[in-house]
Structure formats: structure tokens, C-alpha cells
Tab-separated table of C-alpha atoms in Angstrom:
chain	number	residue	atom	x	y	z
A	177	UNK	CA	-9.598	-11.267	25.278
A	178	UNK	CA	-12.541	-13.413	25.566
A	179	UNK	CA	-12.678	-14.802	22.344
A	180	UNK	CA	-10.648	-15.700	19.001
A	181	UNK	CA	-11.452	-14.658	15.602
A	182	UNK	CA	-9.362	-17.407	13.352
A	183	UNK	CA	-9.578	-16.253	9.096
A	184	UNK	CA	-9.761	-20.208	7.476
A	185	UNK	CA	-10.692	-18.482	3.605
A	186	UNK	CA	-7.848	-19.440	1.735
A	187	UNK	CA	-7.873	-17.592	-1.657
A	188	UNK	CA	-7.779	-14.253	0.085
A	189	UNK	CA	-7.596	-13.833	3.706
A	190	UNK	CA	-4.467	-17.489	2.931
A	191	UNK	CA	-6.445	-19.096	5.567
A	192	UNK	CA	-6.904	-22.327	6.794
A	193	UNK	CA	-8.210	-24.823	8.808
A	194	UNK	CA	-5.124	-26.688	10.471
A	195	UNK	CA	-5.123	-22.949	12.072
A	196	UNK	CA	-8.833	-23.259	13.662
A	197	UNK	CA	-7.032	-26.794	14.724
A	198	UNK	CA	-3.841	-24.337	15.908
A	199	UNK	CA	-5.442	-21.977	17.873
A	200	UNK	CA	-7.614	-24.324	19.798
A	201	UNK	CA	-5.136	-26.200	20.772
A	202	UNK	CA	-3.106	-23.460	22.025
A	203	UNK	CA	-6.094	-21.836	24.383
A	204	UNK	CA	-7.159	-25.490	25.005
A	205	UNK	CA	-9.736	-26.849	27.034
A	206	UNK	CA	-10.314	-24.401	30.039
A	207	UNK	CA	-14.184	-23.606	30.756
A	208	UNK	CA	-12.871	-19.775	30.998
A	209	UNK	CA	-10.569	-19.919	27.625
A	210	UNK	CA	-11.520	-17.924	24.806
A	211	UNK	CA	-14.147	-18.421	22.059
A	212	UNK	CA	-12.798	-19.891	18.862
A	213	UNK	CA	-14.880	-18.360	15.986
A	214	UNK	CA	-14.580	-19.569	12.128
A	215	UNK	CA	-14.034	-16.664	9.796
A	216	UNK	CA	-14.556	-17.440	6.783
A	217	UNK	CA	-17.255	-17.706	4.222
A	218	UNK	CA	-20.042	-20.009	5.209
A	219	UNK	CA	-22.571	-20.828	2.964
A	220	UNK	CA	-23.331	-24.689	3.601
A	221	UNK	CA	-23.896	-26.786	6.646
A	222	UNK	CA	-21.085	-29.198	5.868
A	223	UNK	CA	-18.522	-26.648	6.910
A	224	UNK	CA	-20.875	-25.791	10.261
A	225	UNK	CA	-19.596	-29.020	10.558
A	226	UNK	CA	-16.677	-29.023	8.820
A	227	UNK	CA	-15.960	-25.702	11.252
A	228	UNK	CA	-17.223	-28.277	14.687
A	229	UNK	CA	-14.974	-31.014	13.933
A	230	UNK	CA	-11.482	-28.677	13.293
A	231	UNK	CA	-12.764	-26.822	17.198
A	232	UNK	CA	-14.448	-24.180	16.025
A	233	UNK	CA	-16.984	-22.405	19.251
A	234	UNK	CA	-19.170	-20.580	16.662
A	235	UNK	CA	-18.669	-19.212	13.050
A	236	UNK	CA	-19.578	-16.425	11.114
A	237	UNK	CA	-22.697	-16.058	8.825
A	238	UNK	CA	-22.544	-13.355	6.871
A	239	UNK	CA	-25.935	-11.842	6.185
A	240	UNK	CA	-24.900	-10.634	1.809
A	241	UNK	CA	-23.268	-13.479	1.047
A	242	UNK	CA	-26.944	-16.084	2.231
A	243	UNK	CA	-30.848	-15.779	0.835
A	244	UNK	CA	-32.689	-15.865	3.275
A	245	UNK	CA	-33.785	-18.888	4.321
A	246	UNK	CA	-30.531	-20.293	4.163
A	247	UNK	CA	-29.010	-18.323	6.825
A	248	UNK	CA	-31.891	-19.372	8.844
A	249	UNK	CA	-31.362	-23.196	7.732
A	250	UNK	CA	-27.415	-22.426	8.630
A	251	UNK	CA	-28.965	-21.307	12.311
A	252	UNK	CA	-30.622	-23.702	13.259
A	253	UNK	CA	-27.827	-25.829	11.704
A	254	UNK	CA	-24.795	-24.093	13.996
A	255	UNK	CA	-27.522	-24.024	17.506
A	256	UNK	CA	-27.870	-28.839	16.769
A	257	UNK	CA	-24.349	-27.878	16.966
A	258	UNK	CA	-23.896	-25.862	20.148
A	259	UNK	CA	-23.188	-23.224	18.177
A	260	UNK	CA	-24.891	-20.080	18.916
A	261	UNK	CA	-23.263	-18.313	15.498
A	262	UNK	CA	-22.319	-14.426	15.095
A	263	UNK	CA	-24.673	-12.389	12.125
A	264	UNK	CA	-22.767	-10.411	10.636
A	265	UNK	CA	-24.939	-7.004	8.671
A	266	UNK	CA	-23.700	-4.229	7.089
A	267	UNK	CA	-27.617	-2.102	6.741
A	268	UNK	CA	-30.902	-1.651	8.074
A	269	UNK	CA	-32.362	-4.074	5.485
A	270	UNK	CA	-29.167	-7.104	6.777
A	271	UNK	CA	-30.330	-6.590	10.450
A	272	UNK	CA	-33.954	-7.038	9.376
A	273	UNK	CA	-32.755	-10.450	8.383
A	274	UNK	CA	-30.889	-11.628	10.227
A	275	UNK	CA	-33.583	-10.537	13.313
A	276	UNK	CA	-36.642	-12.037	11.249
A	277	UNK	CA	-34.060	-15.744	10.771
A	278	UNK	CA	-33.747	-15.571	14.591
A	279	UNK	CA	-30.853	-14.470	15.182
A	280	UNK	CA	-29.483	-14.119	18.652
A	281	UNK	CA	-25.948	-11.998	18.363
A	282	UNK	CA	-25.201	-9.838	15.463
A	283	UNK	CA	-22.585	-8.052	14.216
A	284	UNK	CA	-21.944	-4.985	12.915
A	285	UNK	CA	-19.232	-4.969	10.618
A	286	UNK	CA	-18.901	-1.155	10.762
A	287	UNK	CA	-16.948	-1.842	6.732
A	288	UNK	CA	-18.768	-1.356	3.367
A	289	UNK	CA	-17.725	-5.379	1.710
A	290	UNK	CA	-19.179	-3.853	-1.801
A	291	UNK	CA	-16.476	-0.770	-1.315
A	292	UNK	CA	-14.332	-2.228	1.983
A	293	UNK	CA	-14.590	1.861	2.851
A	294	UNK	CA	-15.150	1.956	6.849
A	295	UNK	CA	-18.154	3.768	8.556
A	296	UNK	CA	-17.463	3.925	12.528
A	297	UNK	CA	-20.897	5.493	12.743
A	298	UNK	CA	-22.954	2.413	10.780
A	299	UNK	CA	-23.115	-0.260	14.262
A	300	UNK	CA	-24.196	3.356	15.535
A	301	UNK	CA	-27.657	4.410	13.554
A	302	UNK	CA	-27.990	0.413	13.249
A	303	UNK	CA	-28.553	0.307	17.053
A	304	UNK	CA	-30.630	3.292	17.291
A	305	UNK	CA	-32.789	1.995	13.698
A	306	UNK	CA	-33.040	-1.585	15.767
A	307	UNK	CA	-32.725	-0.775	19.669
A	308	UNK	CA	-36.332	-1.886	20.509
A	309	UNK	CA	-36.246	-5.315	18.427
A	310	UNK	CA	-32.868	-6.074	19.888
A	311	UNK	CA	-33.729	-5.192	23.415
A	312	UNK	CA	-37.009	-7.383	22.377
A	313	UNK	CA	-35.292	-10.075	21.118
A	314	UNK	CA	-32.257	-9.622	23.619
A	315	UNK	CA	-30.098	-10.216	21.021
A	316	UNK	CA	-26.422	-9.609	21.599
A	317	UNK	CA	-25.214	-6.515	19.735
A	318	UNK	CA	-21.089	-6.900	18.129
A	319	UNK	CA	-19.497	-3.878	16.776
A	320	UNK	CA	-16.696	-5.295	13.818
A	321	UNK	CA	-13.866	-2.661	12.159
A	322	UNK	CA	-13.122	0.339	12.368
A	323	UNK	CA	-11.856	-0.234	16.622
A	324	UNK	CA	-8.736	1.228	17.578
A	325	UNK	CA	-8.908	2.873	20.898
A	326	UNK	CA	-10.883	2.561	24.634
A	327	UNK	CA	-12.792	5.621	23.069
A	328	UNK	CA	-14.065	3.296	19.691
A	329	UNK	CA	-15.026	1.069	22.549
A	330	UNK	CA	-16.987	3.362	24.739
A	331	UNK	CA	-18.820	5.138	21.993
A	332	UNK	CA	-19.974	1.623	21.371
A	333	UNK	CA	-20.939	0.609	24.830
A	334	UNK	CA	-22.840	4.163	25.559
A	335	UNK	CA	-25.705	2.316	22.848
A	336	UNK	CA	-25.880	-1.040	24.552
A	337	UNK	CA	-23.151	-2.678	22.201
A	338	UNK	CA	-21.458	-5.968	24.733
A	339	UNK	CA	-18.741	-6.906	22.566
A	340	UNK	CA	-16.386	-5.603	19.978
A	341	UNK	CA	-13.745	-7.451	17.608
A	342	UNK	CA	-11.059	-5.926	16.478
A	343	UNK	CA	-8.456	-7.522	13.455
A	344	UNK	CA	-6.452	-5.000	11.742
A	345	UNK	CA	-5.673	-3.326	14.890
A	346	UNK	CA	-3.951	-5.775	16.832
A	347	UNK	CA	-2.185	-6.954	13.064
A	348	UNK	CA	-0.239	-3.492	13.847
A	349	UNK	CA	0.361	-3.632	16.885
A	350	UNK	CA	3.697	-3.808	18.285
A	351	UNK	CA	1.993	-5.077	21.935
A	352	UNK	CA	-1.128	-6.506	21.231
A	353	UNK	CA	-2.124	-8.062	24.176
A	354	UNK	CA	-1.827	-3.817	26.245
A	355	UNK	CA	-3.773	-3.211	23.360
A	356	UNK	CA	-6.656	-5.661	24.843
A	357	UNK	CA	-6.120	-5.265	27.709
A	358	UNK	CA	-6.870	-0.958	27.276
A	359	UNK	CA	-9.466	-1.482	25.087
A	360	UNK	CA	-10.958	-3.545	27.548
A	361	UNK	CA	-10.754	-1.127	30.057
A	362	UNK	CA	-7.947	-2.746	32.160
A	363	UNK	CA	-5.718	0.307	33.135
A	364	UNK	CA	-8.370	3.166	33.667
A	365	UNK	CA	-7.089	4.951	36.018
A	366	UNK	CA	-10.428	7.521	36.607
A	367	UNK	CA	-12.960	6.745	37.940
A	368	UNK	CA	-16.442	7.900	36.883
A	369	UNK	CA	-20.007	8.878	38.053
A	370	UNK	CA	-22.806	9.612	36.494
A	371	UNK	CA	-25.120	11.569	37.978
A	372	UNK	CA	-28.762	12.891	37.902
A	373	UNK	CA	-30.383	9.632	37.098
A	374	UNK	CA	-34.360	9.102	37.895
A	375	UNK	CA	-35.309	5.719	36.077
A	376	UNK	CA	-33.593	2.474	35.973
A	377	UNK	CA	-33.457	2.444	31.834
A	378	UNK	CA	-31.305	5.411	31.845
A	379	UNK	CA	-29.234	3.784	35.092
A	380	UNK	CA	-28.416	0.224	32.712
A	381	UNK	CA	-27.617	2.838	30.002
A	382	UNK	CA	-24.592	4.686	32.128
A	383	UNK	CA	-23.274	1.194	34.371
A	384	UNK	CA	-22.201	-0.190	30.552
A	385	UNK	CA	-21.125	2.774	29.114
A	386	UNK	CA	-19.079	2.605	32.074
A	387	UNK	CA	-19.756	4.427	35.160
A	388	UNK	CA	-18.549	3.188	37.710
A	389	UNK	CA	-20.725	4.961	39.884
A	390	UNK	CA	-24.778	5.940	39.526
A	391	UNK	CA	-26.372	9.134	41.060
A	392	UNK	CA	-30.134	8.586	41.448
A	393	UNK	CA	-32.495	11.753	41.994
A	394	UNK	CA	-35.394	11.211	44.931
């Protein structure tokens, strides 16, 4: 895993700051270790400083619970501590709000926080509605919730999504390490060649989608 999301919210999710500290101790201080993310309802800059002190490398900021000026302030606060926050959105309006606040890492939650339904097409809708702006600003996109298999990951790779955050599937798995390898494509045994490309953009899209070879038409 490239990163580990740790719940620190005590009331609803039974998480603690001690949990995050323990995770940080386990992953150690190596340069190639997974990044530790504090997952909580952060609404004040104190919590950003608190996250850093307790070992977080980054934090989650949920657009739905933050006024625009507060979101912009917390993003700047996190960056001042050397953390690029993961800014969570669930729809087009929230994505545009995140972009106005100059978010550079946006996570699209396929789970609606109002009714907790999961629609794995949410990431695709957000990506298509904001593709040019996301590309122009160099924003990295992360798919959140509803990801169960390698096929789910590949679906988002085709769109240009660069990261996926997986929680429930790992919790339910009897072998979390094997599932992570599977989701990353580490156990792929079939080589895929994508052919017929005439431009760089198409070739890059195919490469991001997982193609092993690319055929060009001259």
C-alpha cells in the first residue's frame, strides 16, 4: 500500500489519535514507507497541527462539512506543515469548490454521506464534468468507496484516476495483503497490447489504463 488511512474520530467510528500514532510506529521512518493519513471530521486548524504532532503525513478534508473560506484556510495550513491534504468531494459542485480552493489531491467519494448509498459511477461523472480543469491544474484524483476488485481499479485507471482508497473490502478480506497485491495488479499474468493510436494523449491514456504495449499508427 502507498498509504494508510487511519480513523481518529471517536464517537461514530471508534477511532483514536493513539491508533494513528501506533500505525506510524509500525510503518517506521523509512523513506519508502506508506504515508499515514488522518481520517476524521477536521474543521479547525488545531486539528491539522494535532494530526502532524501525532504522526500524520497528510489529512482528509471533507468539502461537504466545510465553508469555502475554511476549506481554503485548512488547505494552506496543511501545506504549511508539509502536508498535501486529500480533499473529499461527492459531486460536481463540491469538486468545483475544491478547485476554487486550489486543492491538488481530490478524492471522489462514491458513497453519498447523506444517505450512505454507493454509486461507483460518481467518480466517472466528476471526472468527465471537470476533466479539462483537473488536467490544467495538475490535480491528482483518487477514487473512494465501493472498490472491491482489480476490475474496479482498472475502470478508474482508464479515466485517468491515479489512486484508490479501499477500506471495507480490506476489512472483509481474510488476506488483506493478497487483496492489495491484486488491486495493484501485481498478480496480473496477461500482457495487454493496445493498438491504433495516432496521438500522444491516447497513448498516455492507454498506458495509465494498464496497457503493457502500445501500437502506434504512423
